Amino acid sequence: LPGSDQDVLEEQILKGSCAFVYAWDGHGYRFVTDVMWRSALGMPVGIMGSGATAYAPAAASREYLRIPGSRLVPRDGRYTLQFTEELWETAYLDEAKLLVVDHPDSVEVFVNERFVPPPPSPGPEDSLRLYQVVRRQPPRSALDAEGTDLLHALRTQDDVYVSNLTPGRYQGLTEPRDLLLDLGPLAGGGRTLLFLNGWIFPTDASINVALSQARVAPVPIVPPFLQVRDARGRWQTVISDLGFPSGKNKTVIADLTGKFPTSDRQVRIRTNLHIYWDQVSVATLAPGSPVTITTVPPIAADLHDRGFSKTFRKGGRYGPHWFDYDSVSTEERWRAIDGGFTRFGDVLPLLGESDDRYIIMGPGDETTVEFDASAAPALPRGWTRDFLIYTVGWIKDADLNTAQGATVEPLPFHGMTRYPYDGAEAYPADSAHQRYLTTYNTRRTTSRLAGREVRKAAGR
């Protein structure tokens, strides 16, 4: 037991935060980001005074995520992505496709990878909006509220993070903090955008319940908002829903057009969410720049047992968690989730379209998805190539306070109005969906048995 002069610290671990994506970059598979972050099946978002529990919206996550061209290189004529489930959750991947984005090398392209709570029903982020920009540059200065210079950490995306955070009582929350940026004269031009790249350490279902049940000094959640100075030098909020990175290594984009009432180009971003910012920049929109987008469907998909990547702190002791694909442990990390997962083997027919026939992955599973690299056109001289990965699906973590979190079922489906759904709604019962259930979802697990050995045996 610790002595009276010793502190006891509980390690904060990441146990639920969506499926991961690794890409072949010519040398190995490297972590890129996570997918389906906009879904949170059964996630409690507040407990009402009557005792009734409110859950996150049931709509599927539909998102486009950017993969820089240098991060995805053909291997044997194919672009290869690894989708892994490594946390304590169930993933339902219904559709995946690769978009090849070719553009002049003088232009950069981005998509807005922000999240605005509560998780939205289908909206602007579900449809593709490509931001083409030029002259992207860092801010002139970056400070915290105490005047600490943060510019060195925000100039480039280099795994050096703004990490001077004071953790709060609950995982995912910190003491309120400010990021003060002087964006320089470019921010006052025509169509200018603010780019904030970073990573969020989220709360979970149990923390959300604890926050909503607090009776004394409840802890408010303050999502990021952006302020500018008015003519009297006072801070005024001009973007109340700035949003935050939807998971790991994501970029939030904010339109600054018309947001400055004076020539002062300083902004203040305030939040108490546990966000590690890696890069801040401003750029000018170039909407007339030519771009070619080629949609490439998967040509192969194989689900198999893999294990769990080594987790480390990227950027040092105070950086966010990151994952080493080349270092794998097969030791079970999480209590098994009950239910029927997708059997191992060929799962390509399940990724072609959003049809409620999806790959169901549990902890330790991996799906290798390949795309035909020859389907993309030759690059014109002076052009470069980036990628977008489009996914549709749901995530349900196994936290004890997640509704139906301990089981794969009830299965989600497009069109359900809530999750968990009541007797008035049901997973499709037509012959095609019933055939899918009996053909694919035959790998059953139970928390009463040794999880990993049962998963492997049932997957054959």
Coordinates of C-alpha atoms in Angstrom, one line a residue:
L1 CA 0.0 0.0 0.0
P2 CA 1.2 3.5 -0.7
G3 CA 2.4 5.6 2.2
S4 CA 0.7 8.8 3.4
D5 CA 3.1 11.0 1.5
Q6 CA 2.6 9.2 -1.9
D7 CA 0.1 10.0 -4.7
V8 CA -1.9 7.3 -6.4
L9 CA -2.5 8.0 -10.1
E10 CA -5.0 6.1 -12.2
E11 CA -3.7 5.7 -15.8
Q12 CA -6.1 6.9 -18.4
I13 CA -6.4 4.4 -21.2
L14 CA -8.1 4.6 -24.6
K15 CA -10.7 1.8 -24.6
G16 CA -13.2 3.1 -27.2
S17 CA -12.5 5.4 -30.1
C18 CA -13.5 3.7 -33.4
A19 CA -11.7 1.4 -35.9
F20 CA -8.2 2.3 -37.1
V21 CA -6.9 2.6 -40.6
Y22 CA -3.3 1.8 -41.6
A23 CA -2.0 2.5 -45.1
W24 CA 0.9 0.9 -47.1
D25 CA 3.4 3.8 -47.6
G26 CA 6.0 1.9 -49.6
H27 CA 7.9 0.7 -46.5
G28 CA 5.3 -0.6 -44.2
Y29 CA 1.8 -0.1 -42.8
R30 CA 1.5 3.2 -40.9
F31 CA -1.3 4.5 -38.8
V32 CA -3.3 7.1 -40.7
T33 CA -6.5 7.8 -38.7
D34 CA -9.7 6.3 -37.3
V35 CA -13.0 5.8 -39.1
M36 CA -16.7 5.9 -38.3
W37 CA -16.1 8.3 -35.4
R38 CA -19.4 10.1 -36.1
S39 CA -21.3 7.0 -34.9
A40 CA -21.8 6.2 -31.2
L41 CA -24.5 3.5 -30.9
G42 CA -26.0 3.4 -27.4
M43 CA -23.9 6.2 -26.1
P44 CA -25.6 8.1 -23.3
V45 CA -25.6 11.8 -23.8
G46 CA -27.6 12.9 -20.8
I47 CA -29.9 11.5 -18.1
M48 CA -33.1 13.4 -17.7
G49 CA -34.6 14.2 -14.3
S50 CA -37.3 11.6 -14.8
G51 CA -34.6 8.9 -15.0
A52 CA -35.1 8.4 -18.8
T53 CA -31.8 8.1 -20.6
A54 CA -31.1 9.9 -23.9
Y55 CA -28.7 8.2 -26.4
A56 CA -26.7 9.5 -29.3
P57 CA -28.6 9.6 -32.7
A58 CA -28.6 6.3 -34.5
A59 CA -27.7 7.5 -38.0
A60 CA -24.7 5.7 -39.5
S61 CA -21.4 7.5 -39.8
R62 CA -20.7 8.7 -43.3
E63 CA -17.4 10.4 -43.8
Y64 CA -14.7 11.4 -46.2
L65 CA -11.2 11.4 -44.6
R66 CA -8.0 12.6 -46.3
I67 CA -4.9 10.4 -46.8
P68 CA -1.9 12.4 -48.1
G69 CA -0.4 11.0 -51.3
S70 CA 2.9 10.1 -49.6
R71 CA 1.0 7.9 -47.1
L72 CA -0.5 5.6 -49.6
V73 CA 1.7 3.9 -52.3
P74 CA 0.8 1.1 -54.7
R75 CA 2.0 -2.4 -53.7
D76 CA 1.9 -5.0 -56.5
G77 CA -0.5 -2.8 -58.4
R78 CA -2.8 -2.2 -55.5
Y79 CA -3.5 0.4 -52.9
T80 CA -3.9 -1.5 -49.6
L81 CA -5.6 -0.4 -46.4
Q82 CA -5.9 -2.3 -43.1
F83 CA -9.0 -1.7 -41.1
T84 CA -8.4 -2.9 -37.5
E85 CA -10.6 -3.1 -34.4
E86 CA -8.3 -2.8 -31.4
L87 CA -10.4 -1.3 -28.7
W88 CA -13.3 -2.5 -26.6
E89 CA -16.0 -2.1 -29.1
T90 CA -17.9 -3.6 -32.1
A91 CA -17.5 -2.1 -35.6
Y92 CA -20.1 -2.5 -38.3
L93 CA -18.4 -1.5 -41.7
D94 CA -21.1 -1.3 -44.4
E95 CA -19.3 0.5 -47.3
A96 CA -15.7 1.6 -48.2
K97 CA -14.3 3.1 -51.3
L98 CA -11.2 5.1 -52.2
L99 CA -11.3 8.4 -54.0
V100 CA -8.1 9.4 -56.0
V101 CA -7.8 13.2 -56.0
D102 CA -5.4 14.6 -58.6
H103 CA -4.7 18.4 -58.6
P104 CA -2.0 20.9 -59.5
D105 CA 1.0 20.7 -57.2
S106 CA 0.5 24.4 -56.4
V107 CA -2.8 23.6 -54.7
E108 CA -3.6 21.6 -51.6
V109 CA -6.8 19.8 -51.0
F110 CA -8.6 19.0 -47.7
V111 CA -11.9 17.9 -46.3
N112 CA -13.4 19.1 -43.1
E113 CA -12.9 16.3 -40.5
R114 CA -14.5 18.1 -37.6
F115 CA -17.1 16.8 -35.2
V116 CA -19.9 19.0 -33.8
P117 CA -21.9 17.5 -30.9
P118 CA -24.3 16.0 -30.7
P119 CA -23.6 13.5 -33.5
P120 CA -25.6 14.9 -36.4
S121 CA -28.2 13.3 -38.6
P122 CA -27.1 13.2 -42.2
G123 CA -25.9 16.7 -43.0
P124 CA -23.2 18.8 -44.8
E125 CA -20.3 16.6 -43.6
D126 CA -22.0 13.5 -45.2
S127 CA -21.6 14.9 -48.7
L128 CA -18.2 15.6 -50.3
R129 CA -17.0 19.1 -50.1
L130 CA -13.4 19.5 -51.2
Y131 CA -11.5 22.5 -50.1
Q132 CA -8.8 23.6 -52.6
V133 CA -6.4 26.2 -51.1
V134 CA -3.2 28.0 -51.9
R135 CA -0.6 30.0 -49.9
R136 CA -1.1 28.0 -46.6
Q137 CA 1.0 29.5 -43.9
P138 CA 1.4 29.3 -40.1
P139 CA 0.1 32.1 -37.7
R140 CA 2.4 34.9 -36.8
S141 CA 2.2 34.0 -33.1
A142 CA 0.6 31.5 -30.9
L143 CA 0.2 31.8 -27.1
D144 CA -1.7 30.4 -24.2
A145 CA -3.5 32.5 -21.6
E146 CA -0.3 32.7 -19.5
G147 CA 1.7 34.0 -22.5
T148 CA 3.6 30.8 -23.2
D149 CA 4.9 30.7 -26.7
L150 CA 3.3 27.7 -28.6
L151 CA 4.2 28.6 -32.1
H152 CA 7.0 26.1 -32.3
A153 CA 4.5 23.3 -31.7
L154 CA 2.0 24.6 -34.3
R155 CA 4.1 25.6 -37.3
T156 CA 4.1 22.2 -39.0
Q157 CA 2.4 18.8 -38.6
D158 CA 5.4 17.2 -37.0
D159 CA 4.1 15.3 -33.9
V160 CA 5.1 18.1 -31.6
Y161 CA 1.8 18.9 -29.9
V162 CA 0.4 21.7 -27.7
S163 CA 0.3 19.5 -24.6
N164 CA 0.4 21.9 -21.7
L165 CA -2.9 20.5 -20.5
T166 CA -4.1 20.2 -17.0
P167 CA -6.3 17.1 -16.8
G168 CA -9.6 17.5 -15.0
R169 CA -11.4 15.1 -12.8
Y170 CA -12.8 13.2 -15.8
Q171 CA -11.0 11.6 -18.7
G172 CA -11.5 13.7 -21.8
L173 CA -11.8 17.0 -19.9
T174 CA -9.1 19.5 -18.9
E175 CA -9.0 22.8 -17.1
P176 CA -10.4 25.5 -19.4
R177 CA -7.6 26.9 -21.7
D178 CA -7.2 29.4 -24.4
L179 CA -5.2 29.3 -27.6
L180 CA -4.4 32.9 -28.8
L181 CA -3.4 33.2 -32.4
D182 CA -2.3 36.2 -34.5
L183 CA -3.2 34.9 -38.0
G184 CA -1.6 37.8 -39.9
P185 CA -2.8 39.8 -42.8
L186 CA -3.7 36.8 -45.0
A187 CA -6.6 36.1 -42.7
G188 CA -8.1 39.4 -43.7
G189 CA -8.1 38.7 -47.4
G190 CA -10.9 37.3 -49.6
R191 CA -12.0 33.7 -48.9
T192 CA -9.6 32.6 -46.1
L193 CA -9.8 29.4 -44.1
L194 CA -8.4 28.4 -40.7
F195 CA -6.9 24.8 -40.4
L196 CA -6.5 23.1 -37.1
N197 CA -5.0 19.6 -37.1
G198 CA -5.0 17.5 -34.0
W199 CA -6.3 14.6 -31.9
I200 CA -8.9 14.3 -29.2
F201 CA -8.8 12.1 -26.1
P202 CA -12.6 11.5 -25.7
T203 CA -14.8 10.8 -22.8
D204 CA -16.7 7.5 -22.7
A205 CA -20.2 6.3 -21.8
S206 CA -19.5 6.0 -18.1
I207 CA -18.0 9.4 -17.9
N208 CA -20.9 10.9 -19.7
V209 CA -23.3 9.3 -17.2
A210 CA -21.2 10.6 -14.3
L211 CA -21.2 14.1 -15.7
S212 CA -24.9 14.1 -16.3
Q213 CA -25.6 12.8 -12.8
A214 CA -23.4 15.3 -10.9
R215 CA -25.4 16.9 -8.2
V216 CA -22.8 19.2 -6.8
A217 CA -20.7 21.5 -9.0
P218 CA -21.4 19.7 -12.3
V219 CA -18.6 19.9 -14.8
P220 CA -19.7 21.7 -17.9
I221 CA -18.4 20.5 -21.3
V222 CA -17.2 23.4 -23.4
P223 CA -16.6 22.5 -27.0
P224 CA -14.2 24.8 -28.9
F225 CA -15.5 28.2 -29.9
L226 CA -13.7 31.0 -31.7
Q227 CA -13.6 34.7 -30.8
V228 CA -12.2 37.9 -32.3
R229 CA -11.8 41.4 -30.9
D230 CA -14.4 44.0 -31.6
A231 CA -13.8 47.7 -32.1
R232 CA -13.5 48.2 -28.3
G233 CA -11.0 45.4 -28.0
R234 CA -13.4 43.0 -26.3
W235 CA -13.6 39.3 -27.3
Q236 CA -16.8 38.4 -29.1
T237 CA -17.7 34.9 -30.3
V238 CA -18.1 34.6 -34.1
I239 CA -18.0 30.8 -34.4
S240 CA -19.8 29.1 -31.6
D241 CA -19.7 25.6 -33.1
L242 CA -16.0 25.4 -34.2
G243 CA -16.1 21.7 -33.6
F244 CA -13.2 19.4 -32.7
P245 CA -11.2 16.7 -34.5
S246 CA -13.4 13.7 -35.1
G247 CA -10.8 11.3 -33.6
K248 CA -7.1 11.0 -34.4
N249 CA -5.1 13.1 -36.8
K250 CA -8.0 15.0 -38.2
T251 CA -8.3 18.6 -39.5
V252 CA -10.9 21.1 -38.5
I253 CA -11.6 23.8 -41.1
A254 CA -13.2 27.2 -40.3
D255 CA -14.3 29.8 -42.8
L256 CA -12.9 33.2 -41.6
T257 CA -14.7 35.2 -44.3
G258 CA -16.4 38.3 -42.8
K259 CA -15.5 37.3 -39.2
F260 CA -13.2 40.2 -38.4
P261 CA -14.9 43.6 -37.5
T262 CA -11.6 45.4 -37.4
S263 CA -8.0 45.1 -38.8
D264 CA -7.0 43.0 -35.8
R265 CA -6.4 39.5 -36.9
Q266 CA -6.1 37.9 -33.5
V267 CA -8.4 35.0 -32.6
R268 CA -9.0 33.2 -29.3
I269 CA -10.1 29.5 -29.2
R270 CA -11.4 28.3 -25.9
T271 CA -12.4 24.8 -24.7
N272 CA -12.0 22.3 -21.9
L273 CA -11.9 19.2 -24.1
H274 CA -8.7 17.2 -24.1
I275 CA -7.4 18.1 -27.5
Y276 CA -3.8 17.9 -28.7
W277 CA -3.3 20.5 -31.4
D278 CA -0.4 19.7 -33.9
Q279 CA -0.7 22.3 -36.6
V280 CA -2.5 25.6 -37.2
S281 CA -2.5 27.4 -40.6
V282 CA -4.4 29.8 -42.7
A283 CA -4.9 29.6 -46.5
T284 CA -6.8 31.2 -49.4
L285 CA -9.5 29.3 -51.2
A286 CA -8.9 28.5 -54.8
P287 CA -12.3 27.1 -55.9
G288 CA -11.5 27.4 -59.6
S289 CA -8.5 25.2 -59.6
P290 CA -8.9 22.0 -61.7
V291 CA -9.2 18.7 -59.9
T292 CA -9.9 15.2 -61.1
I293 CA -11.6 12.7 -58.7
T294 CA -11.6 9.0 -59.5
T295 CA -13.7 6.7 -57.4
V296 CA -12.1 3.3 -57.0
P297 CA -14.2 0.5 -55.4
P298 CA -12.5 -2.3 -53.5
I299 CA -11.4 -5.4 -55.5
A300 CA -10.5 -7.6 -52.5
A301 CA -11.4 -7.7 -48.8
D302 CA -10.3 -10.3 -46.3
L303 CA -11.3 -10.5 -42.6
H304 CA -9.0 -12.3 -40.3
D305 CA -7.6 -12.5 -36.8
R306 CA -4.7 -10.2 -36.1
G307 CA -4.3 -8.9 -32.5
F308 CA -3.4 -5.5 -31.1
S309 CA -0.8 -3.0 -32.1
K310 CA 1.6 -1.6 -29.6
T311 CA 0.4 1.7 -28.2
F312 CA 2.9 4.5 -27.5
R313 CA 2.8 8.3 -26.9
K314 CA 3.5 10.0 -30.2
G315 CA 5.6 13.1 -29.7
G316 CA 6.9 12.0 -26.3
R317 CA 5.5 11.7 -22.8
Y318 CA 2.8 14.3 -23.3
G319 CA 1.7 13.5 -26.8
P320 CA -1.4 11.5 -27.8
H321 CA -1.6 7.7 -28.0
W322 CA -0.4 6.2 -31.3
F323 CA -0.1 2.7 -32.7
D324 CA 2.8 0.7 -34.1
Y325 CA 1.5 -1.8 -36.7
D326 CA 4.7 -3.8 -36.8
S327 CA 4.5 -4.6 -33.1
V328 CA 1.6 -6.9 -32.4
S329 CA 0.3 -8.7 -29.3
T330 CA -2.1 -11.6 -29.5
E331 CA -2.8 -11.5 -25.8
E332 CA -6.5 -10.7 -25.2
R333 CA -6.9 -7.1 -23.9
W334 CA -10.7 -6.8 -23.4
R335 CA -13.5 -8.8 -22.1
A336 CA -15.2 -10.7 -24.9
I337 CA -18.3 -9.2 -26.5
D338 CA -21.3 -11.6 -26.8
G339 CA -22.9 -12.3 -30.2
G340 CA -22.4 -13.2 -33.8
F341 CA -19.4 -11.6 -35.6
T342 CA -18.6 -12.0 -39.3
R343 CA -16.8 -15.2 -40.2
F344 CA -13.2 -14.9 -41.4
G345 CA -12.4 -14.9 -45.1
D346 CA -13.6 -13.1 -48.1
V347 CA -15.9 -10.2 -47.2
L348 CA -15.7 -8.2 -50.4
P349 CA -19.5 -8.5 -51.1
L350 CA -20.2 -6.7 -47.9
L351 CA -18.4 -3.5 -48.8
G352 CA -19.9 -2.6 -52.1
E353 CA -22.8 -0.4 -51.0
S354 CA -24.8 0.7 -47.9
D355 CA -27.3 -2.1 -47.6
D356 CA -27.3 -3.2 -44.0
R357 CA -25.1 -6.2 -44.9
Y358 CA -21.8 -5.2 -43.3
I359 CA -18.6 -6.6 -41.8
I360 CA -18.9 -7.0 -38.0
M361 CA -15.5 -6.8 -36.4
G362 CA -14.6 -7.3 -32.7
P363 CA -11.4 -6.6 -30.7
G364 CA -8.4 -8.1 -32.5
D365 CA -10.0 -8.3 -35.9
E366 CA -8.5 -6.9 -39.1
T367 CA -9.9 -6.4 -42.6
T368 CA -7.4 -6.0 -45.5
V369 CA -9.0 -4.0 -48.3
E370 CA -7.3 -3.6 -51.7
F371 CA -8.0 -1.2 -54.5
D372 CA -6.8 -1.4 -58.1
A373 CA -4.1 1.3 -58.6
S374 CA -4.4 1.1 -62.4
A375 CA -8.0 2.5 -62.1
A376 CA -6.6 5.9 -61.5
P377 CA -5.5 8.0 -64.5
A378 CA -1.9 9.0 -65.3
L379 CA -0.9 12.3 -63.5
P380 CA -0.4 15.3 -65.8
R381 CA 2.9 17.1 -65.5
G382 CA 2.9 19.5 -62.6
W383 CA 0.1 17.6 -60.8
T384 CA 0.1 15.6 -57.6
R385 CA -2.1 13.0 -56.0
D386 CA -3.9 12.7 -52.7
F387 CA -6.6 10.3 -51.5
L388 CA -9.9 10.3 -49.6
I389 CA -11.3 7.2 -47.9
Y390 CA -15.1 7.1 -47.7
T391 CA -16.7 4.8 -45.2
V392 CA -20.3 4.1 -43.9
G393 CA -20.9 2.2 -40.7
W394 CA -21.5 2.2 -37.0
I395 CA -19.4 1.8 -33.8
K396 CA -20.7 0.6 -30.5
D397 CA -18.3 0.5 -27.5
A398 CA -18.6 -2.1 -24.8
D399 CA -18.5 0.3 -21.9
L400 CA -20.8 -0.9 -19.1
N401 CA -23.0 2.2 -19.5
T402 CA -23.4 1.8 -23.3
A403 CA -26.9 0.5 -24.2
Q404 CA -26.5 -3.0 -25.4
G405 CA -22.7 -2.5 -25.4
A406 CA -21.9 -6.0 -24.2
T407 CA -23.5 -7.6 -27.2
V408 CA -23.3 -7.4 -31.0
E409 CA -27.0 -7.4 -31.3
P410 CA -29.4 -5.8 -31.8
L411 CA -28.0 -5.1 -35.3
P412 CA -28.1 -1.5 -36.5
F413 CA -29.7 -0.6 -39.9
H414 CA -30.3 2.4 -42.0
G415 CA -33.6 4.0 -41.3
M416 CA -33.8 3.1 -37.6
T417 CA -34.8 6.2 -35.6
R418 CA -33.1 5.3 -32.3
Y419 CA -30.7 2.8 -30.8
P420 CA -31.5 0.7 -29.0
Y421 CA -34.7 0.5 -31.0
D422 CA -38.1 -0.7 -29.7
G423 CA -40.6 -3.3 -31.0
A424 CA -41.9 -0.9 -33.6
E425 CA -38.6 -1.2 -35.5
A426 CA -36.6 -4.2 -36.6
Y427 CA -33.6 -5.3 -38.6
P428 CA -34.7 -6.1 -42.2
A429 CA -36.3 -9.6 -42.4
D430 CA -36.3 -10.1 -46.2
S431 CA -34.6 -13.2 -47.7
A432 CA -31.4 -11.3 -48.7
H433 CA -30.7 -10.1 -45.2
Q434 CA -31.6 -13.4 -43.6
R435 CA -29.3 -15.1 -46.0
Y436 CA -26.6 -12.6 -45.0
L437 CA -27.0 -13.4 -41.4
T438 CA -26.8 -17.2 -41.8
T439 CA -23.9 -17.0 -44.3
Y440 CA -21.6 -14.4 -42.7
N441 CA -22.4 -13.9 -39.1
T442 CA -21.4 -17.3 -37.8
R443 CA -18.5 -16.5 -35.6
R444 CA -20.0 -16.4 -32.1
T445 CA -18.3 -15.4 -28.9
T446 CA -19.4 -15.3 -25.3
S447 CA -17.9 -13.4 -22.4
R448 CA -18.2 -16.6 -20.3
L449 CA -15.4 -18.3 -22.3
A450 CA -11.8 -17.6 -23.1
G451 CA -12.4 -14.9 -25.7
R452 CA -9.5 -15.2 -28.1
E453 CA -9.4 -18.9 -28.5
V454 CA -13.2 -19.0 -29.1
R455 CA -12.9 -16.2 -31.6
K456 CA -10.2 -17.9 -33.6
A457 CA -11.9 -21.3 -33.7
A458 CA -15.3 -19.9 -34.6
G459 CA -13.8 -17.8 -37.4
R460 CA -12.7 -20.8 -39.4

